[in-house]
Coordinates of C-alpha atoms in Angstrom, one line a residue:
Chain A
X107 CA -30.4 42.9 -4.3
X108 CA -27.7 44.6 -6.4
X109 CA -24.9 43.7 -3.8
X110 CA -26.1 39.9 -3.8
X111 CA -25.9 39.9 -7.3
X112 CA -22.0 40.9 -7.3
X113 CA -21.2 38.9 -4.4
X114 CA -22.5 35.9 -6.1
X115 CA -21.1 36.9 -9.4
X116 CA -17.4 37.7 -7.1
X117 CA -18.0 33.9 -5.3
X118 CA -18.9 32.0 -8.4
X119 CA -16.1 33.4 -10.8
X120 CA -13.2 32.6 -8.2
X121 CA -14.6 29.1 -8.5
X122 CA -14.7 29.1 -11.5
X123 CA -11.7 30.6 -12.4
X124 CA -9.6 28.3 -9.9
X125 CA -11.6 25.1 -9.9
X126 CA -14.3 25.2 -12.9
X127 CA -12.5 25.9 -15.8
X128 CA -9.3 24.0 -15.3
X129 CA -10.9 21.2 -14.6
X130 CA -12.9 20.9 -17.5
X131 CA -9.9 21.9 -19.7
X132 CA -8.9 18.3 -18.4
X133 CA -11.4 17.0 -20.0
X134 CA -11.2 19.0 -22.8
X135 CA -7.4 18.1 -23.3
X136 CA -7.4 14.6 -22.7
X137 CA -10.4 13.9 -25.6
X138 CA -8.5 16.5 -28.1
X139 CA -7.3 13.9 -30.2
X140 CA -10.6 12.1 -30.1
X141 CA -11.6 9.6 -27.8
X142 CA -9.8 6.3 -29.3
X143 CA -6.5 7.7 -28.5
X144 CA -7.0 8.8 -25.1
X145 CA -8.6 5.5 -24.4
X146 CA -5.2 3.8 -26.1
X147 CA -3.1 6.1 -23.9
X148 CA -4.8 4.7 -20.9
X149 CA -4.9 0.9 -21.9
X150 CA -1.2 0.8 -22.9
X151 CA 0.9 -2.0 -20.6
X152 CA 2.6 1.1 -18.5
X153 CA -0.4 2.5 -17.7
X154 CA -2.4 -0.8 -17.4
X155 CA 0.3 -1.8 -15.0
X156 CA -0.1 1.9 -13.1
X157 CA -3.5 1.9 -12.7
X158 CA -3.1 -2.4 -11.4
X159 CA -0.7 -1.2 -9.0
X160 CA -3.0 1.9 -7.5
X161 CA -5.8 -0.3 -7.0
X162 CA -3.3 -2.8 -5.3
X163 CA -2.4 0.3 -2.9
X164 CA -6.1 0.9 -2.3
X165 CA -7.1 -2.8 -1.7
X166 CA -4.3 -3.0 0.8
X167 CA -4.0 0.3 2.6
X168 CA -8.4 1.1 2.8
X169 CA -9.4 -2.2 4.7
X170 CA -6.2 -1.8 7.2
X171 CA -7.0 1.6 7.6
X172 CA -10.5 1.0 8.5
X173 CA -9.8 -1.5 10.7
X174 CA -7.3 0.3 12.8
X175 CA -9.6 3.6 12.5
X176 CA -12.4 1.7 14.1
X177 CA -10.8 0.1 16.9
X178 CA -8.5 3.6 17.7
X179 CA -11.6 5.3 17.5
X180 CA -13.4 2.9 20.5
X181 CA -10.1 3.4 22.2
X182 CA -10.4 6.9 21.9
X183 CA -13.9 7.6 22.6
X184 CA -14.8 4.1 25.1
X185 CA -11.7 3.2 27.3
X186 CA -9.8 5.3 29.8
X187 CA -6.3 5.1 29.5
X188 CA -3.1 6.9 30.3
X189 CA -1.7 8.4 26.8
X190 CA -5.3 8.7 25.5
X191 CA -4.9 12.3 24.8
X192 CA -1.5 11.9 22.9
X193 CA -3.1 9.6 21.1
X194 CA -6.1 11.3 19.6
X195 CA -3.5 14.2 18.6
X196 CA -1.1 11.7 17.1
X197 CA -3.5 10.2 15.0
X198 CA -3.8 14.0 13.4
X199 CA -0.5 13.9 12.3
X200 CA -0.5 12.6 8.8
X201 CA -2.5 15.5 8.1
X202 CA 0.3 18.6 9.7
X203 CA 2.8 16.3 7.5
X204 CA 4.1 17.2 4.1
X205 CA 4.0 13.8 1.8
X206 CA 7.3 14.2 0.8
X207 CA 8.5 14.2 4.6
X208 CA 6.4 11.1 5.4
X209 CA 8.2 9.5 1.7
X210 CA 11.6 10.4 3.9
X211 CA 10.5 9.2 6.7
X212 CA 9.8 5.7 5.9
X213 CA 12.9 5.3 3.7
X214 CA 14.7 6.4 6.8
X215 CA 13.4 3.7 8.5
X216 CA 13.4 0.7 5.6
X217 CA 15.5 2.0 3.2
X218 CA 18.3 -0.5 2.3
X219 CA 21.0 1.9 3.0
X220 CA 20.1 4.8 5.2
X221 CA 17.0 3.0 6.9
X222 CA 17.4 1.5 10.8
X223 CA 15.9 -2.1 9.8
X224 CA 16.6 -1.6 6.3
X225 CA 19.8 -3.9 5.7
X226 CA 17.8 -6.6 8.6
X227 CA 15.2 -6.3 6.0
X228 CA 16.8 -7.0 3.1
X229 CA 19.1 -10.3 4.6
X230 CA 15.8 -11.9 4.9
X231 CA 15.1 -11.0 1.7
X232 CA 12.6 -8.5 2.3
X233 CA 13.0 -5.3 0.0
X234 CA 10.4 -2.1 1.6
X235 CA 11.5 0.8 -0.3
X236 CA 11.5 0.9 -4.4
X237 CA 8.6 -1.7 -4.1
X238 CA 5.5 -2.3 -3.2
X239 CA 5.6 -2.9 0.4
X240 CA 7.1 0.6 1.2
X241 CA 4.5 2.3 -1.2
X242 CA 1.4 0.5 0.7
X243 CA 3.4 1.6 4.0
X244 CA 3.6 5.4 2.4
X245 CA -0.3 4.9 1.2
X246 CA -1.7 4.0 5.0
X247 CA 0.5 6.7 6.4
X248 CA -0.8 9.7 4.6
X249 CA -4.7 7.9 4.6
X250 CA -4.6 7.0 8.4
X251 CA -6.3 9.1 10.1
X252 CA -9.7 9.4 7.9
X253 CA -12.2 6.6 9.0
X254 CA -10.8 7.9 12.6
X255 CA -11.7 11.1 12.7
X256 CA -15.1 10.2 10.9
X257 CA -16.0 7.4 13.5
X258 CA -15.1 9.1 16.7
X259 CA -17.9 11.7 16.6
X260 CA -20.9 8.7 15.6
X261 CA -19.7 6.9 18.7
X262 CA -19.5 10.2 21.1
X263 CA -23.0 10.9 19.3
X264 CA -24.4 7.6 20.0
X265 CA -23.4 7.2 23.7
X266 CA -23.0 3.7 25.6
X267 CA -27.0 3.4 26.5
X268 CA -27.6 0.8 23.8
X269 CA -24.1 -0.8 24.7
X270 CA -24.7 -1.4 28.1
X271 CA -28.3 -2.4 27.5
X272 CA -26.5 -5.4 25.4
X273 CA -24.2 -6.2 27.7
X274 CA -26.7 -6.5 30.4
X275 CA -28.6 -8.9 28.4
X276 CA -25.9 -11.2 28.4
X277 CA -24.1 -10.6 25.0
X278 CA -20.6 -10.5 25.0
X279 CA -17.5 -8.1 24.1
X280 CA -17.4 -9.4 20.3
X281 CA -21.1 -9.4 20.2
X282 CA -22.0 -6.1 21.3
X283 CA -19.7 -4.7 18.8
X284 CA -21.4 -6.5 15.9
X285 CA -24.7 -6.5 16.4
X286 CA -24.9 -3.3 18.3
X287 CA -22.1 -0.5 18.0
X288 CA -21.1 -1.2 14.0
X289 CA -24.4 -1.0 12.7
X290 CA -25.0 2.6 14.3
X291 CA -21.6 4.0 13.6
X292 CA -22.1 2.0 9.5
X293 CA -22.4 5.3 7.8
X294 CA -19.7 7.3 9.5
X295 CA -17.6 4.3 8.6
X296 CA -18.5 4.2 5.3
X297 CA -17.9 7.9 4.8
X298 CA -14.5 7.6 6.2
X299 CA -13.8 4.7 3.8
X300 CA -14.6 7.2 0.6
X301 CA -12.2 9.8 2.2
X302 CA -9.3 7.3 2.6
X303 CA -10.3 5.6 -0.7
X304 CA -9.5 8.8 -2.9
X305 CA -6.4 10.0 -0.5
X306 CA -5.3 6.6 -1.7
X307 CA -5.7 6.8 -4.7
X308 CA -4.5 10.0 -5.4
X309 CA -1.5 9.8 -3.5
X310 CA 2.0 11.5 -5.0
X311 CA 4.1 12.8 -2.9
X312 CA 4.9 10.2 -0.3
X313 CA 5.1 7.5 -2.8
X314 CA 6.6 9.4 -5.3
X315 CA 9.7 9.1 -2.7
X316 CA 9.8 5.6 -1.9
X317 CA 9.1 4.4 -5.3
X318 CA 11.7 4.8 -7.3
X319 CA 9.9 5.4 -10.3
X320 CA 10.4 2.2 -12.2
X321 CA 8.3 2.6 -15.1
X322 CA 5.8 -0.3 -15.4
X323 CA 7.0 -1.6 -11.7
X324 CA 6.6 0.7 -9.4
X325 CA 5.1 3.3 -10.9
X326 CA 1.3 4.2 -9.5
X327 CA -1.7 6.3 -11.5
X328 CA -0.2 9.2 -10.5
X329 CA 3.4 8.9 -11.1
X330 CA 2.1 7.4 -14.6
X331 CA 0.4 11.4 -14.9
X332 CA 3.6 12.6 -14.0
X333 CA 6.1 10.8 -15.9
X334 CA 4.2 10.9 -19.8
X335 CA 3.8 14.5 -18.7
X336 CA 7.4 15.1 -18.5
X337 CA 8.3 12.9 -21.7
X338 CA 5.8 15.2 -23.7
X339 CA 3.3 12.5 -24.1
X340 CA 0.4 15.1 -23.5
X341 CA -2.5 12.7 -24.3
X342 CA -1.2 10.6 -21.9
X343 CA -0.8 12.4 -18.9
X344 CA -4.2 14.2 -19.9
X345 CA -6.1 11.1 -20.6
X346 CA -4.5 9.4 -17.4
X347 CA -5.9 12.6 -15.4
X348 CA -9.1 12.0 -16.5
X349 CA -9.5 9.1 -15.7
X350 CA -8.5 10.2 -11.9
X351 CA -10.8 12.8 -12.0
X352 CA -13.7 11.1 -12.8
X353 CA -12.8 8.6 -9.9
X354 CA -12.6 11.5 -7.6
X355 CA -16.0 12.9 -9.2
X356 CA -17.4 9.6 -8.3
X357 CA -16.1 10.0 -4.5
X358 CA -17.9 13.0 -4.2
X359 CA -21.2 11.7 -5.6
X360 CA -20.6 8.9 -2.9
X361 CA -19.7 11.5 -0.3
X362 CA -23.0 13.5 -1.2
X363 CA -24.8 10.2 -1.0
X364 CA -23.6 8.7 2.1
X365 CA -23.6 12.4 4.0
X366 CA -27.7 12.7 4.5
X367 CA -27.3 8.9 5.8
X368 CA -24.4 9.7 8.6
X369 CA -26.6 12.8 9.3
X370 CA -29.4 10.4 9.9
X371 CA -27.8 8.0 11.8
Chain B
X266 CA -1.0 1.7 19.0
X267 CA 2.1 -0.9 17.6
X268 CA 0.0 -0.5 13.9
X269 CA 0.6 3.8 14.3
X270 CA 4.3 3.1 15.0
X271 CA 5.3 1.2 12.9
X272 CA 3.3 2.8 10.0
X273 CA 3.8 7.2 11.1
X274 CA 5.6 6.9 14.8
X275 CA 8.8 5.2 14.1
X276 CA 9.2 6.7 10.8
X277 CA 8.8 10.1 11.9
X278 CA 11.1 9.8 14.7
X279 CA 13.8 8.7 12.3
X280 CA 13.8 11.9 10.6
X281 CA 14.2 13.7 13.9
X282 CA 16.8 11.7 14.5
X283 CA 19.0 11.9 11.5
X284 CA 18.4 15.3 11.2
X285 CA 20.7 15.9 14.1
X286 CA 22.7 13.2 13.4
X287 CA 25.8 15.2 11.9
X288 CA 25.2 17.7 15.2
X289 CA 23.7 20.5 16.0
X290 CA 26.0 22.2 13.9
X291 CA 25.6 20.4 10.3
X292 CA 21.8 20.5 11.5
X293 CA 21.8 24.7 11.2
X294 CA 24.5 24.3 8.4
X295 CA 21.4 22.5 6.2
X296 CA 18.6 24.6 7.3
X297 CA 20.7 28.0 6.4
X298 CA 21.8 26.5 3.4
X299 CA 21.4 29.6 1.0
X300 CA 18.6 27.1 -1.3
X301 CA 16.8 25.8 1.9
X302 CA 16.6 29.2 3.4
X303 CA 14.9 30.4 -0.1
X304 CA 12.5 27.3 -0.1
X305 CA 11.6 27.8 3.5
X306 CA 11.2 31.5 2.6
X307 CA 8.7 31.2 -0.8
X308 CA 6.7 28.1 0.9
X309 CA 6.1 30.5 4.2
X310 CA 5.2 33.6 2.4
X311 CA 3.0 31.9 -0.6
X312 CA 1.1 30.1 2.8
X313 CA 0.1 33.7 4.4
X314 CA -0.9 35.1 1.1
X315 CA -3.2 31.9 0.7
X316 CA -4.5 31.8 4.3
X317 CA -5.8 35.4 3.3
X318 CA -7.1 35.0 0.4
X319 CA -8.6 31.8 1.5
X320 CA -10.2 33.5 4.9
X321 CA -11.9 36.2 2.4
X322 CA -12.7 34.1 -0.4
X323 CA -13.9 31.4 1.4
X324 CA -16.0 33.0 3.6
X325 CA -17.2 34.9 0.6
X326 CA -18.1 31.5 -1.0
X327 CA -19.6 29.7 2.0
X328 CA -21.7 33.1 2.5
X329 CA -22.8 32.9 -0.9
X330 CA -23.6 28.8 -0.9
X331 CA -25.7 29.8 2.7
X332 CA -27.9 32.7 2.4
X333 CA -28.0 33.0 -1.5
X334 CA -30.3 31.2 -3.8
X335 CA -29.5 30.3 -7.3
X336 CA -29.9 27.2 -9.9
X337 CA -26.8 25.0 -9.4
X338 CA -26.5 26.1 -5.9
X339 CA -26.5 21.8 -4.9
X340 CA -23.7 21.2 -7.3
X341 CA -21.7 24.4 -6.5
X342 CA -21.8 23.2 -2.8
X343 CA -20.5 19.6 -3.7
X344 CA -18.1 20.5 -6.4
X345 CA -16.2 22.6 -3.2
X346 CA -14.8 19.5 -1.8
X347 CA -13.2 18.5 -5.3
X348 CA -9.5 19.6 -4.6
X349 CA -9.5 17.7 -1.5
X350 CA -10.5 14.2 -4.1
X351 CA -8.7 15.0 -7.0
X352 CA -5.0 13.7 -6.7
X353 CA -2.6 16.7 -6.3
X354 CA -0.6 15.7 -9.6
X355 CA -4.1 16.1 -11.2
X356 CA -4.9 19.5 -9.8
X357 CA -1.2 20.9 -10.6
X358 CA -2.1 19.4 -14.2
X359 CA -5.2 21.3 -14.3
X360 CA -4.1 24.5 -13.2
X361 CA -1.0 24.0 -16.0
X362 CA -3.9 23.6 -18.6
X363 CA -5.3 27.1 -18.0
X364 CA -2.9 28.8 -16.6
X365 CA -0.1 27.3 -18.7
X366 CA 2.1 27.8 -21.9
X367 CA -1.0 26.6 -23.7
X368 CA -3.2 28.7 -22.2
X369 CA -6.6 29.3 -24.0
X370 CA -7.0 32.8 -22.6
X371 CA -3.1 33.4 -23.1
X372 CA -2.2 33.9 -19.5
X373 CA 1.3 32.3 -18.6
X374 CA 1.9 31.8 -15.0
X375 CA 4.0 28.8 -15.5
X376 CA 7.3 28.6 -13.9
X377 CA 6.2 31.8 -11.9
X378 CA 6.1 32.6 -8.2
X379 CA 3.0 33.3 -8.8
X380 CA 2.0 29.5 -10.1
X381 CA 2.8 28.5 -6.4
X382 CA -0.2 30.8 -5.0
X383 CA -1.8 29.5 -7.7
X384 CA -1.6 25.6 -6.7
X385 CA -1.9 25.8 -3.2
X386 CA -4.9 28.0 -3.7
X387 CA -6.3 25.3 -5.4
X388 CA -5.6 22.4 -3.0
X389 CA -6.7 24.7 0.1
X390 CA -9.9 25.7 -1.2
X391 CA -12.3 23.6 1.2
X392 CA -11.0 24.3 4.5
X393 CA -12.5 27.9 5.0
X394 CA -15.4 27.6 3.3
X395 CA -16.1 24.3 5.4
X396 CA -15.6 25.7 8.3
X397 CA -17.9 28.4 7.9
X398 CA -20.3 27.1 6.4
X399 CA -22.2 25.3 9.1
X400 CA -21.7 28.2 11.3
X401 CA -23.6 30.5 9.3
X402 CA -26.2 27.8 9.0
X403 CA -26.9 27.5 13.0
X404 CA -26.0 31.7 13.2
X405 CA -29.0 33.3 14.5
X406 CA -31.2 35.6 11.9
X407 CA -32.8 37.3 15.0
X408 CA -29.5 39.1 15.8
X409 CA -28.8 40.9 12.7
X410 CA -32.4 41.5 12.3
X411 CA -32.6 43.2 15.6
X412 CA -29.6 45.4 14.3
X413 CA -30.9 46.0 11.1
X414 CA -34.2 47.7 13.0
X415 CA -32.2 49.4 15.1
X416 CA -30.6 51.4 12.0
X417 CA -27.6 49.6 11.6
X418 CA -26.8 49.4 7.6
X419 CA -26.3 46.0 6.1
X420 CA -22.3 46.9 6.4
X421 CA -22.6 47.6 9.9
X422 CA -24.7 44.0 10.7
X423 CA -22.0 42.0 8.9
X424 CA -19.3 43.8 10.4
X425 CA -20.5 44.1 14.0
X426 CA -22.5 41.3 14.4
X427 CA -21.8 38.5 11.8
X428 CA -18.3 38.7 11.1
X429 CA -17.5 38.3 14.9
X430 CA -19.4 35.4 15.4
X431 CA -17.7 33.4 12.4
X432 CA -14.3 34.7 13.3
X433 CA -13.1 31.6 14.8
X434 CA -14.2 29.2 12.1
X435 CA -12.2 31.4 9.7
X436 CA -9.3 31.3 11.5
X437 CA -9.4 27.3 12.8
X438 CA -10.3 27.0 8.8
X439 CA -7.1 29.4 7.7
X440 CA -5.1 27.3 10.0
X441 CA -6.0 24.1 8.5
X442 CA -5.3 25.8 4.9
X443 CA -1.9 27.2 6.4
X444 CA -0.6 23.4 7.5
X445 CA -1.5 21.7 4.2
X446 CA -0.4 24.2 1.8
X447 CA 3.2 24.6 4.1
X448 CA 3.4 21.1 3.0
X449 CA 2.1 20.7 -0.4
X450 CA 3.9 18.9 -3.0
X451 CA 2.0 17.2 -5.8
X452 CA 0.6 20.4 -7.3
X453 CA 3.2 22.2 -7.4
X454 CA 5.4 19.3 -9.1
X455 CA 4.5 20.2 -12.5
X456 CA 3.2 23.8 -12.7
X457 CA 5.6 25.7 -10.7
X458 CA 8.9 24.2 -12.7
X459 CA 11.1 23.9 -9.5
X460 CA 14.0 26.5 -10.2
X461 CA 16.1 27.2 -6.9
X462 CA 15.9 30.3 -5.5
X463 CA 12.9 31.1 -7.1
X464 CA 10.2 28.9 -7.4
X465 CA 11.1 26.0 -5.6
X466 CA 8.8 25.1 -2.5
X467 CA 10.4 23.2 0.7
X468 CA 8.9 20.5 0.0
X469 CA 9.9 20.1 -3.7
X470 CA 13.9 21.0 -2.3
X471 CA 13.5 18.2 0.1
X472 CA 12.4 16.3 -3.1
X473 CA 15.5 17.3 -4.5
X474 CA 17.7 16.3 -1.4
X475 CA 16.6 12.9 -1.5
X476 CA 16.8 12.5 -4.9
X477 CA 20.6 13.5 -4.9
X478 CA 21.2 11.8 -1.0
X479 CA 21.5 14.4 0.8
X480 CA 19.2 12.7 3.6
X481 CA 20.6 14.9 6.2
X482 CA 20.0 18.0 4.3
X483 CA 16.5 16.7 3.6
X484 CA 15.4 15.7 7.2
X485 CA 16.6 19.4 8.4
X486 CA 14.1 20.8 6.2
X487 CA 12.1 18.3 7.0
X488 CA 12.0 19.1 10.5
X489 CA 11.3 22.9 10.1
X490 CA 8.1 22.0 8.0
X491 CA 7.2 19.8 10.9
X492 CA 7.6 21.8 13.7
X493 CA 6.2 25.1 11.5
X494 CA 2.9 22.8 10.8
X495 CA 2.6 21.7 14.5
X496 CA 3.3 25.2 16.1
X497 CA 0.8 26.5 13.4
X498 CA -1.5 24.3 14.0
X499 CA -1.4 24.6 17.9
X500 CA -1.4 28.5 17.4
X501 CA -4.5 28.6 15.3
X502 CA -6.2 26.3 17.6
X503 CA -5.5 29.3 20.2
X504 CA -6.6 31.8 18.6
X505 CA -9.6 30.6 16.9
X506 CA -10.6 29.5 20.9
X507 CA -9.9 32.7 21.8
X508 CA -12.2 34.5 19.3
X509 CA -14.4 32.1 20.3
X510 CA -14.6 32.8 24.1
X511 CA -14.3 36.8 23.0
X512 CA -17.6 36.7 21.2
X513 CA -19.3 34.8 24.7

């Protein structure tokens, strides 16, 4: 009884000296001046315009995402194909990549100067990197492989029982899949939407590089956090966290919501 | 397939490429660049002090969250997952808040080798303890019971018969740690101050090669991380199979 006791006491303490206390000193920090100027440091045009531009990311990158994830997962789990295997592990790759290297590689490839289609790009007009094209590209990079890797063990789960028993009554391809296979794999979806959700949101690195960090342009949530931090603008940066933490406090209430459903099935 | 190319494929492959663009030469020139070779250094050895902690704190935790009972135990399981949704600039924020200049218990780790454990701690939290987690849920009571009344002590059960069986999810979990915090950048942004030679993290110095267009410099580096997280990640995978056919 005495050893539980410590081993508890050791468990929670690391938590809460690495992930409970900080945290709320977040909180703490952010309301220290009261709560009318944190709310004025978040509702200035700058961060207005930062926080626009994040939810721009996430209504762009999430639904492409998904949509991709789905159909790479029915690849993946449903069709036989040469290359299959490469491509389940190259769907894992965002993950074994630092953001920073996946912000290099894409100005490497669009970049006006150093990229490959960069100056083809930019004849028609078309600028990728230090705008918002290039920070949606950077967004769907490092979110990829979420609703994937969430999907593909529903549809192994579910087998192809209920599929074929469509099929033979005569629906088609397109019908199968609407009626039958995305209402059983709904909640693995849904989960993998959260997860790709709050990468997106949260995103630095990657877009940190192909941004340029044009203040009230191109300058996401988190780059907002960043930059008052640097210009001593504490309030700012603080206030600006919270409001990102509380958005990833409401993924996890989603996650904890949606999990018992997925388990479910 | 096309939509992976052109959004991770492509890209990738163009780092590859310029990184040997100069030559194999200029390529080894930029890796054993005296500042690269001390970012490489730092980010490697802060990884393997985090995959250890993280292997025995995290299996401390996920025991703990399993076979302990306590008020709060629900919200202590959920709040785990936290690092993984708050953004990194956040968490590197966070950790500046306590363990910062302003610190309310006066502890200064900012601008510190230290700070780097310190952040990628933080954003490598979940892997362990996930991974352990459901396998001491399915692990089978019977066994250590059956040690237990054959006069084993409670040290020898966890040792003998517990800690075997959870040795590969500690180490697939470790491996997962080991990848992400090899490539961490957003925490470490803010908190770790990003002085060459001594706290500055690969990833921040490719940062820092971009920023002054040194793209050849940066996609060296670049490279090492990736091949480092790759041949990490393969090797994990090995071993934490290997534990697992061991144990069967």
């Amino acid at each position: 009884m005495r050893n539980r006791l410590i081993l508890r006491f050791l468990a929670l303490g690391y938590l809460a000296l690495l992930l409970g206390i900080p945290v709320a000193l977040v909180f703490v920090n952010a309301l220290q001046d009261g709560v009318a100027a944190a709310w004025e440091a978040v509702t200035t045009p700058e961060a207005q315009h930062a926080f626009y531009l994040t939810m721009v990311m996430v209504a762009v990158a999430v639904p492409l995402n998904t949509i991709f994830g789905v159909l790479c997962a029915l690849a993946i789990v449903r069709q036989r194909f040469r290359g299959r295997a490469l491509l389940n592990a190259m769907v894992d790759l965002p993950f074994a990549v630092s953001p920073v290297v996946v912000g290099l590689s894409l100005l490497l490839v669009y970049g006006r100067r150093d990229g490959w289609v960069g100056e083809w790009l930019a004849e028609w007009g078309i600028q990728v990197i230090f705008s918002t094209p290039g920070m949606i590209l950077a967004t769907m990079f490092i979110s990829l492989p979420f609703v994937v890797r969430e999907v593909i063990p529903v549809l192994r789960e579910i087998g192809t029982e209920q599929e074929q028993a469509a099929a033979t009554l005569g629906a088609g391809g397109f019908q199968t899949f609407f009626r039958v296979t995305l209402p059983a794999i709904r909640w693995g979806v849904a989960y993998g939407v959260v997860l790709t959700t709050a990468r997106a949101l949260g995103e630095f690195g990657a877009v940190s590089v192909v941004s340029g960090k044009l203040s009230g342009r191109t300058e996401t949530a988190t780059l907002f956090v960043e930059n008052r931090f640097q210009r001593f603008d504490e309030t700012g940066a603080y206030a600006a966290s919270l409001v990102l933490a509380l958005l990833a406090l409401a993924t996890l209430l989603a996650m904890n919501l949606i999990k018992p459903k997925e388990a479910q099935g | 397939m096309a939509y992976l190319s052109i959004v991770a494929l492509i890209p990738l492959a163009a780092v590859v490429v310029r990184s040997t663009e100069g030559g194999l030469d200029a390529f080894w020139t930029a890796v054993t660049n005296d500042q690269a070779v001390a970012a490489l250094r730092l980010t490697l050895t802060a990884s393997l002090i985090v995959v250890v902690v993280n292997a025995v704190a995290g299996t401390l935790i996920a025991w703990v969250l399993v076979r302990d009972e306590f008020r709060g135990r629900s919200v202590v399981n959920s709040l785990i997952d936290l690092p993984f949704a708050l953004p990194t600039i956040v968490a590197g924020l966070t950790l500046l808040a306590f363990y910062g200049p302003d610190s309310p218990i006066g502890v200064n780790l900012a601008f510190t080798e230290v700070s780097v454990v310190l952040a990628l701690l933080f954003v490598t939290l979940p892997f362990v303890v996930r991974a352990v987690q459901p396998v001491l849920l399915e692990l089978d009571r019977e066994m250590e019971e059956a040690a237990e009344s054959l006069g084993a002590g409670k040290r020898t059960a966890f040792l003998r018969i517990i800690l075997p069986n959870l040795l590969p999810a500690i180490i697939a979990g470790g491996g997962l740690a080991f990848a992400r915090a090899v490539g961490e950048f957003g925490s470490l942004v803010l908190i770790t101050g990003n002085i060459p030679f001594e706290t500055q993290a690969a990833s921040v110095f490719i940062f820092s090669q971009v920023e002054s267009d040194n793209p050849i410099g940066a996609s060296a580096v670049s490279v090492v991380l990736l091949v480092v997280a790759l041949v990490v990640l393969l090797f994990f995978g090995w071993l934490s199979k290997k534990a697992l056919r061991h144990e069967e």
